XYZ file of C-alpha atoms in Angstrom:
541
model
C -51.569 148.659 63.506
C -51.089 150.807 60.405
C -52.279 148.028 58.088
C -55.387 147.901 60.235
C -55.887 151.607 59.522
C -55.433 151.061 55.822
C -57.860 148.154 55.690
C -60.331 150.198 57.663
C -60.254 152.972 55.080
C -60.579 150.477 52.233
C -63.820 148.974 53.542
C -65.029 152.299 54.988
C -66.228 151.078 58.357
C -69.119 153.161 59.531
C -68.621 152.994 63.268
C -66.309 155.417 65.045
C -63.295 153.619 66.517
C -61.961 154.735 69.855
C -58.548 156.339 69.837
C -57.071 153.764 72.166
C -58.330 150.863 70.052
C -56.959 152.397 66.870
C -53.532 153.199 68.255
C -52.928 150.099 70.331
C -54.399 147.416 68.049
C -51.843 144.700 67.503
C -49.221 146.183 69.848
C -48.336 142.817 71.336
C -47.828 141.388 67.892
C -45.576 144.346 67.095
C -43.288 143.617 69.992
C -42.767 140.022 68.956
C -42.368 140.697 65.213
C -39.047 141.117 63.397
C -38.119 143.626 60.714
C -37.067 142.084 57.412
C -33.389 142.308 56.544
C -33.936 144.131 53.222
C -31.846 146.866 51.584
C -32.630 150.290 52.935
C -33.897 151.554 49.607
C -36.865 153.856 49.146
C -40.255 152.339 48.406
C -41.907 155.672 47.656
C -41.736 159.385 48.226
C -44.849 161.182 49.473
C -44.879 164.950 49.391
C -41.125 164.831 48.855
C -40.520 162.644 51.922
C -38.821 159.290 51.396
C -40.322 156.128 52.884
C -37.807 153.289 53.410
C -38.629 149.936 51.868
C -37.780 148.306 55.200
C -40.510 150.327 56.964
C -42.998 149.338 54.274
C -42.244 145.621 54.617
C -42.101 145.700 58.419
C -45.581 147.179 58.741
C -46.957 144.889 56.045
C -45.598 141.627 57.363
C -45.556 141.869 61.125
C -49.204 140.816 61.374
C -49.068 138.573 58.309
C -51.801 140.533 56.543
C -49.987 141.353 53.281
C -49.216 138.485 50.886
C -46.222 139.596 48.821
C -46.559 136.550 46.553
C -49.962 137.783 45.369
C -49.736 140.707 42.930
C -53.314 141.851 43.529
C -52.954 141.855 47.317
C -49.591 143.609 47.148
C -50.882 146.313 44.805
C -53.885 146.926 47.058
C -51.574 147.270 50.012
C -49.358 149.761 48.151
C -52.412 151.927 47.460
C -53.570 151.793 51.063
C -50.080 152.502 52.379
C -49.696 155.465 50.024
C -53.007 156.948 51.214
C -51.982 156.421 54.809
C -48.729 158.326 54.247
C -50.599 161.104 52.430
C -52.741 161.638 55.520
C -49.666 161.709 57.744
C -48.027 164.331 55.507
C -51.211 166.409 55.666
C -51.282 166.138 59.470
C -47.667 167.331 59.580
C -48.522 170.219 57.268
C -51.231 171.259 59.733
C -48.724 171.187 62.609
C -50.315 168.272 64.447
C -46.871 166.846 65.193
C -45.883 169.996 67.093
C -48.630 170.069 69.720
C -47.967 169.396 73.395
C -50.592 166.635 73.437
C -48.845 164.847 70.553
C -45.451 165.113 72.245
C -46.771 163.817 75.565
C -48.532 160.852 73.985
C -45.513 159.880 71.906
C -43.165 160.211 74.884
C -45.517 158.077 76.966
C -45.477 155.337 74.355
C -41.698 155.557 74.013
C -41.289 155.071 77.773
C -43.634 152.083 77.639
C -41.829 150.581 74.656
C -38.369 151.086 76.160
C -39.549 149.442 79.352
C -40.346 146.304 77.378
C -36.708 146.144 76.249
C -34.911 147.437 79.347
C -36.479 145.056 81.820
C -37.263 141.425 82.452
C -40.964 141.465 83.294
C -41.065 137.752 84.031
C -38.087 138.033 86.364
C -39.573 141.068 88.097
C -42.870 139.293 88.656
C -41.075 136.269 90.093
C -39.134 138.524 92.478
C -42.314 140.277 93.617
C -44.085 136.920 93.973
C -41.272 135.673 96.221
C -41.832 138.653 98.524
C -45.599 138.113 98.437
C -45.132 134.444 99.342
C -43.056 135.414 102.373
C -46.139 137.199 103.605
C -48.019 133.901 103.819
C -46.228 133.541 107.146
C -46.132 136.104 109.927
C -43.030 136.028 112.095
C -42.909 136.622 115.840
C -39.431 137.114 117.265
C -37.253 139.025 119.699
C -33.948 140.645 118.897
C -31.023 142.390 120.519
C -29.179 144.905 118.352
C -25.631 145.992 119.163
C -25.118 149.220 117.281
C -21.924 150.083 115.490
C -20.593 153.645 115.893
C -22.842 156.253 114.311
C -21.906 157.827 110.990
C -19.682 156.179 108.412
C -18.095 153.042 109.839
C -14.875 151.451 108.620
C -14.563 147.685 108.449
C -12.144 147.487 111.400
C -14.453 149.627 113.557
C -17.173 146.976 113.396
C -15.077 144.390 115.248
C -15.926 145.482 118.841
C -19.663 145.349 118.085
C -19.240 141.953 116.438
C -17.348 140.539 119.412
C -20.006 141.866 121.764
C -22.709 140.288 119.609
C -20.911 136.939 119.701
C -20.711 137.156 123.497
C -24.485 137.714 123.633
C -25.048 134.810 121.248
C -22.989 132.472 123.426
C -24.877 133.518 126.574
C -28.188 132.843 124.862
C -26.920 129.511 123.582
C -26.190 128.544 127.180
C -29.813 129.118 128.140
C -30.330 132.768 129.064
C -33.671 134.221 127.999
C -33.393 136.767 125.186
C -36.314 138.863 126.443
C -35.004 139.078 130.012
C -31.449 139.800 128.871
C -32.568 142.276 126.221
C -34.821 144.267 128.566
C -32.217 144.486 131.318
C -29.384 145.425 128.985
C -31.500 147.988 127.112
C -32.558 149.694 130.363
C -28.982 149.757 131.619
C -27.679 151.178 128.330
C -30.661 153.575 127.996
C -30.886 152.696 124.307
C -27.635 154.399 123.344
C -25.932 151.335 121.854
C -28.236 148.458 122.723
C -31.709 148.000 121.265
C -34.117 145.283 122.360
C -37.556 144.596 120.939
C -40.152 141.861 120.930
C -41.782 141.926 117.479
C -45.212 140.254 117.519
C -45.654 140.423 113.733
C -43.366 141.259 110.829
C -44.718 141.537 107.267
C -42.238 141.534 104.340
C -40.204 144.624 103.357
C -40.191 146.026 106.895
C -36.607 145.086 107.845
C -33.178 145.655 106.271
C -32.798 143.244 103.359
C -30.030 141.131 104.874
C -31.935 140.845 108.163
C -35.198 139.968 106.430
C -33.484 137.191 104.501
C -32.045 135.776 107.734
C -35.408 136.017 109.505
C -37.326 134.107 106.864
C -34.666 131.380 106.864
C -34.724 130.983 110.673
C -36.876 128.096 111.987
C -39.230 128.622 114.924
C -37.476 128.159 118.261
C -34.026 128.826 116.808
C -31.448 131.504 117.574
C -29.545 133.269 114.801
C -25.858 133.984 114.676
C -25.153 137.743 114.640
C -26.535 139.310 111.459
C -24.655 142.408 110.328
C -26.568 145.318 108.859
C -25.426 148.870 108.239
C -26.515 149.878 111.747
C -25.097 146.976 113.712
C -25.388 143.299 114.627
C -28.729 141.611 115.317
C -29.155 138.444 117.372
C -32.644 137.043 116.786
C -34.737 134.412 118.560
C -37.604 133.189 116.371
C -40.604 132.483 118.598
C -43.140 131.420 115.986
C -44.014 131.369 112.293
C -47.776 131.513 111.796
C -49.989 131.344 108.733
C -51.355 134.686 107.588
C -54.809 135.058 109.208
C -56.235 137.388 106.573
C -57.703 140.831 107.184
C -60.305 142.370 109.453
C -62.786 145.135 108.706
C -64.020 146.808 111.852
C -65.466 149.961 113.341
C -64.219 151.449 116.573
C -64.837 154.183 119.076
C -61.759 155.751 120.653
C -61.933 157.569 123.958
C -58.468 159.070 123.945
C -56.237 160.157 126.782
C -55.695 163.443 124.964
C -58.277 165.550 123.125
C -56.798 168.442 121.172
C -54.424 170.018 123.708
C -56.302 168.755 126.787
C -55.008 165.644 128.535
C -57.526 163.434 130.329
C -56.665 161.266 133.266
C -56.954 157.540 132.679
C -59.879 157.496 135.112
C -61.752 160.195 133.165
C -61.241 158.380 129.867
C -62.279 155.064 131.431
C -65.500 156.554 132.823
C -66.533 157.899 129.398
C -65.598 154.630 127.685
C -67.670 152.598 130.154
C -70.639 154.905 129.585
C -70.384 154.444 125.797
C -70.032 150.670 126.154
C -73.197 150.566 128.257
C -75.060 152.460 125.536
C -73.867 149.925 122.958
C -74.947 147.049 125.186
C -78.328 148.786 125.428
C -78.432 148.465 121.619
C -77.927 152.114 120.771
C -76.568 152.629 117.247
C -72.789 152.058 117.158
C -72.189 154.393 114.206
C -74.071 157.274 115.804
C -72.218 156.782 119.080
C -68.925 156.848 117.170
C -69.870 160.149 115.540
C -70.752 161.598 118.945
C -68.036 160.217 121.214
C -65.063 158.929 119.212
C -61.863 160.980 119.305
C -60.398 159.305 116.214
C -60.499 162.085 113.580
C -59.931 159.618 110.755
C -62.983 157.449 111.382
C -65.471 159.200 113.698
C -67.333 160.981 110.899
C -67.740 157.627 109.099
C -69.345 155.974 112.090
C -65.996 154.603 113.251
C -65.445 152.448 110.146
C -61.815 151.576 109.405
C -60.221 150.195 106.256
C -59.441 146.489 106.219
C -56.191 145.772 108.069
C -53.882 142.890 108.848
C -51.650 141.977 111.746
C -48.752 144.358 112.188
C -50.659 147.393 110.929
C -52.322 148.593 114.147
C -51.138 148.918 117.740
C -50.877 145.448 119.221
C -53.676 145.537 121.860
C -56.124 146.872 119.275
C -55.358 144.327 116.565
C -55.288 141.414 119.025
C -58.775 142.332 120.218
C -60.044 142.874 116.664
C -58.762 139.513 115.416
C -60.218 137.789 118.494
C -63.739 138.749 117.373
C -65.410 136.049 115.297
C -68.980 137.007 114.392
C -69.885 140.065 112.287
C -71.557 142.582 114.586
C -69.724 141.276 117.657
C -68.437 144.054 119.948
C -65.358 143.889 122.152
C -65.032 145.054 125.699
C -62.829 148.031 126.527
C -59.376 147.708 124.941
C -56.603 149.912 126.285
C -53.769 151.105 124.041
C -51.321 153.974 124.339
C -53.918 156.175 122.622
C -56.794 155.516 124.995
C -59.717 153.099 125.283
C -61.174 151.430 122.198
C -64.496 149.711 121.643
C -64.328 147.555 118.515
C -67.131 146.164 116.372
C -66.359 143.457 113.818
C -67.741 144.083 110.324
C -66.198 141.107 108.520
C -63.131 138.925 108.188
C -61.469 138.700 104.789
C -58.835 136.444 103.219
C -55.418 137.828 102.438
C -55.547 139.920 99.234
C -54.448 138.039 96.122
C -51.046 138.450 94.513
C -52.607 140.417 91.651
C -54.093 142.838 94.193
C -50.828 143.408 96.061
C -48.382 143.108 93.155
C -48.189 146.770 92.155
C -47.748 148.099 95.688
C -45.082 145.487 96.487
C -43.223 146.192 93.246
C -43.323 149.933 93.877
C -41.939 149.448 97.391
C -39.147 147.179 96.136
C -38.152 149.627 93.408
C -37.658 152.448 95.921
C -35.254 150.748 98.314
C -32.413 148.249 98.495
C -34.777 145.465 97.390
C -34.504 146.883 93.858
C -31.507 144.603 93.362
C -33.813 141.620 93.903
C -36.453 143.152 91.652
C -34.090 143.745 88.730
C -31.774 140.786 89.301
C -33.057 138.761 86.344
C -32.428 141.641 83.930
C -29.047 142.470 85.486
C -28.010 138.822 85.216
C -29.163 138.649 81.603
C -27.136 141.735 80.697
C -24.061 140.244 82.361
C -24.481 136.999 80.459
C -25.128 138.635 77.090
C -22.080 140.880 77.477
C -19.713 138.175 78.800
C -19.292 139.532 82.328
C -16.211 138.225 84.174
C -15.485 139.136 87.823
C -11.930 139.354 89.240
C -12.253 138.825 93.008
C -8.617 139.559 93.913
C -8.929 143.119 92.605
C -12.148 143.595 94.578
C -10.493 142.260 97.742
C -7.766 144.898 97.466
C -10.412 147.633 97.542
C -12.233 145.917 100.403
C -9.005 145.953 102.415
C -8.817 149.725 101.951
C -12.168 149.902 103.752
C -10.326 149.092 106.991
C -8.763 152.542 106.877
C -10.860 154.664 104.512
C -14.540 155.059 103.659
C -15.173 154.462 99.923
C -16.804 157.846 99.280
C -13.976 159.799 100.951
C -11.742 161.798 98.651
C -8.698 160.168 100.260
C -10.010 156.740 99.204
C -10.063 157.898 95.588
C -6.629 159.483 95.865
C -5.319 156.160 97.150
C -7.126 154.010 94.581
C -6.738 156.176 91.480
C -3.467 154.472 90.572
C -4.832 150.945 91.140
C -5.480 149.614 87.662
C -6.206 145.925 88.010
C -9.446 145.018 86.231
C -12.376 144.485 88.602
C -14.469 142.891 85.879
C -14.755 142.804 82.123
C -17.626 143.080 79.654
C -17.077 141.875 76.088
C -13.352 141.626 76.895
C -13.213 145.286 77.956
C -11.691 145.624 81.415
C -12.975 148.053 84.052
C -10.100 148.973 86.391
C -10.187 149.631 90.122
C -9.408 153.313 89.546
C -12.506 153.810 87.391
C -14.684 152.243 90.080
C -13.065 154.448 92.737
C -13.920 157.523 90.673
C -17.498 156.250 90.331
C -17.786 155.954 94.134
C -16.571 159.508 94.655
C -19.733 160.893 93.031
C -22.368 162.143 95.494
C -25.227 159.918 96.696
C -24.015 156.665 95.167
C -25.202 154.781 98.246
C -26.785 155.556 101.607
C -24.992 152.656 103.310
C -22.948 153.760 106.321
C -20.834 150.608 106.738
C -17.828 150.717 104.418
C -18.095 147.172 103.050
C -21.843 147.538 102.436
C -21.231 150.823 100.626
C -18.535 149.164 98.521
C -20.793 146.246 97.555
C -23.828 148.356 96.677
C -21.683 150.796 94.700
C -20.082 147.874 92.847
C -23.480 146.439 91.907
C -24.552 149.850 90.604
C -21.276 150.270 88.705
C -21.700 146.917 86.970
C -25.309 147.791 86.150
C -24.237 151.118 84.627
C -21.466 149.472 82.591
C -23.687 146.676 81.278
C -26.397 149.202 80.414
C -23.882 151.231 78.415
C -22.735 148.055 76.657
C -26.327 147.209 75.769
C -27.003 150.720 74.496
C -24.009 150.485 72.168
C -25.562 147.515 70.338
C -29.244 148.273 70.909
C -30.116 149.402 67.377
C -28.294 146.431 65.892
C -30.074 143.983 68.210
C -33.490 145.598 67.860
C -33.924 147.143 64.388
C -37.695 146.934 64.837
C -37.584 149.573 67.600
C -37.268 152.500 65.180
C -40.113 151.150 63.044
C -42.389 150.725 66.047
C -41.748 154.309 67.110
C -42.364 155.581 63.560
C -45.530 153.521 63.286
C -46.954 154.810 66.547
C -46.011 158.384 65.703
C -47.749 158.159 62.341
C -50.699 156.405 63.965
C -51.307 159.337 66.312
C -51.242 161.766 63.390
C -53.496 159.514 61.321
C -56.072 159.419 64.076
C -56.025 163.183 64.650
C -56.279 164.156 60.983
C -58.940 161.511 60.214
C -60.934 162.588 63.230
C -60.857 166.193 62.050
C -61.619 165.543 58.381
C -63.995 162.555 58.435
C -64.823 160.774 61.674
C -66.580 163.661 63.405
C -68.880 164.152 60.423
C -72.301 162.453 60.041
C -71.882 158.708 59.537
C -73.820 158.669 56.264
C -71.432 161.201 54.751
C -68.163 159.655 55.898
C -67.623 157.336 52.908
C -68.024 160.099 50.330
C -65.950 162.534 52.393
C -63.185 159.955 52.655
C -63.163 159.444 48.893
C -63.040 163.175 48.139
C -60.348 163.720 50.735
C -58.070 161.026 49.303
C -58.514 162.470 45.801
C -57.599 165.946 47.042
C -54.514 164.685 48.877
C -53.264 162.875 45.771
C -53.488 166.162 43.870
C -51.911 168.204 46.652
C -48.854 166.031 47.352
C -46.731 164.387 44.647
C -46.181 160.646 45.062
C -43.442 158.598 43.397
C -43.627 154.807 43.839
C -40.604 152.554 43.352
C -42.401 149.719 41.564
C -39.120 148.054 40.701
C -38.328 147.543 44.378
C -41.903 146.461 45.079
C -41.857 143.940 42.224
C -38.804 142.283 43.759
C -40.850 141.603 46.883
C -42.944 139.101 44.934
C -39.915 136.979 44.092
């Protein structure tokens, strides 16, 4: 990037370059380049500030634009580099490195650069793609949930719910219908411990992670064994797995059962809806009727037009009727939902959005919940491998057994475990004892899991991540010496742009070449420069 600046000044390009182009040119090449392993001597001092030889060679060679074997090319580069540093020193003298805008831009780049090191972008994309691919099928199923006690639940306290779930599973295996059993049991229990639901459509990321995994592995027509989540045990019957039908764009008119604070009778709403439908059938304008009659505040003013939607996003009667329409302009009959009566007009049917379209929203959703372990698994696994992670299951089992009597975040758990010093795992031959993990779990908000063993597992995964991150930080500069040069280069690039923009680039194009020449001459007089030609000469050997 900087060599690009220097070359630009040498040939005196006449066109104004955009700031983004100037600062970001060659960034990808920067990330893949390697700093030369040269002595950290000084190549020059500019205005009393030393410039390391290693910085000089890194910038020169990362894009392969400076030929150190050619004396003429090397000397030209030295002159350009010197002038570049003179401009940076002048920008610093004018306080351009102290402005809020400068700080924000540099911090933004630093966050972007760090992200390229502290992540596995390929692994993240593969994890997001796996979730996207699940969405190619829409699942229809019924489930019965036997709740565990509310609040924090110890391992032993889950056994009654598990036994009850196994009893339900065995009854269903013998031929009882899950929907009939679930409805009857739910009504008898009044929803206190038993939950039943028929789910017509389930997109990805809508269920607890362990349940979602079990659902997508369950063939159509099959019954699952009890699946434990933090809230209880699910028994699932998979009714069907259907291909994603795409999206629908539609307009609708809602005649609701309640308008503001006034509740209509079903008969009153039906009479108005039938009147509106007759007007539509008489070819009155649908959009104008929506503006006049619809009680949907989100769409009435737009003629009833809704955003494109897929199955599982609207109330079931509405979406079933919308997806049943086939021809653009086709209008449904009256469709009753819990909100009132709908009249739906099909605008168009669309394919499922592409992975590139959905990627960012899926990744954002994964990062905010328990699916973040899937999202960052590739990076976590790489850190474990690079730092020689070894797991000791017997030590973990001892802590898991404590979960029969104590919840991991309780102070009593820590008091019990603080003298347990078997290593749970090691990184680079450094052991991490049970007591240290127990102290880690005693911190607030480590996990939101309410089942003791789930809390223990999630906390352990976070503890290992924190330890491997610390191990990586301890060797980061040694592993990535180019990082400091990239930050210095970008910092100087911002200053170079700002000072050049002020002194030359905003002036008339015809005058820029002469202004540049005068400016360089003035800077050479203003700031003393000492060049270490002995060190530079060695570069040619």
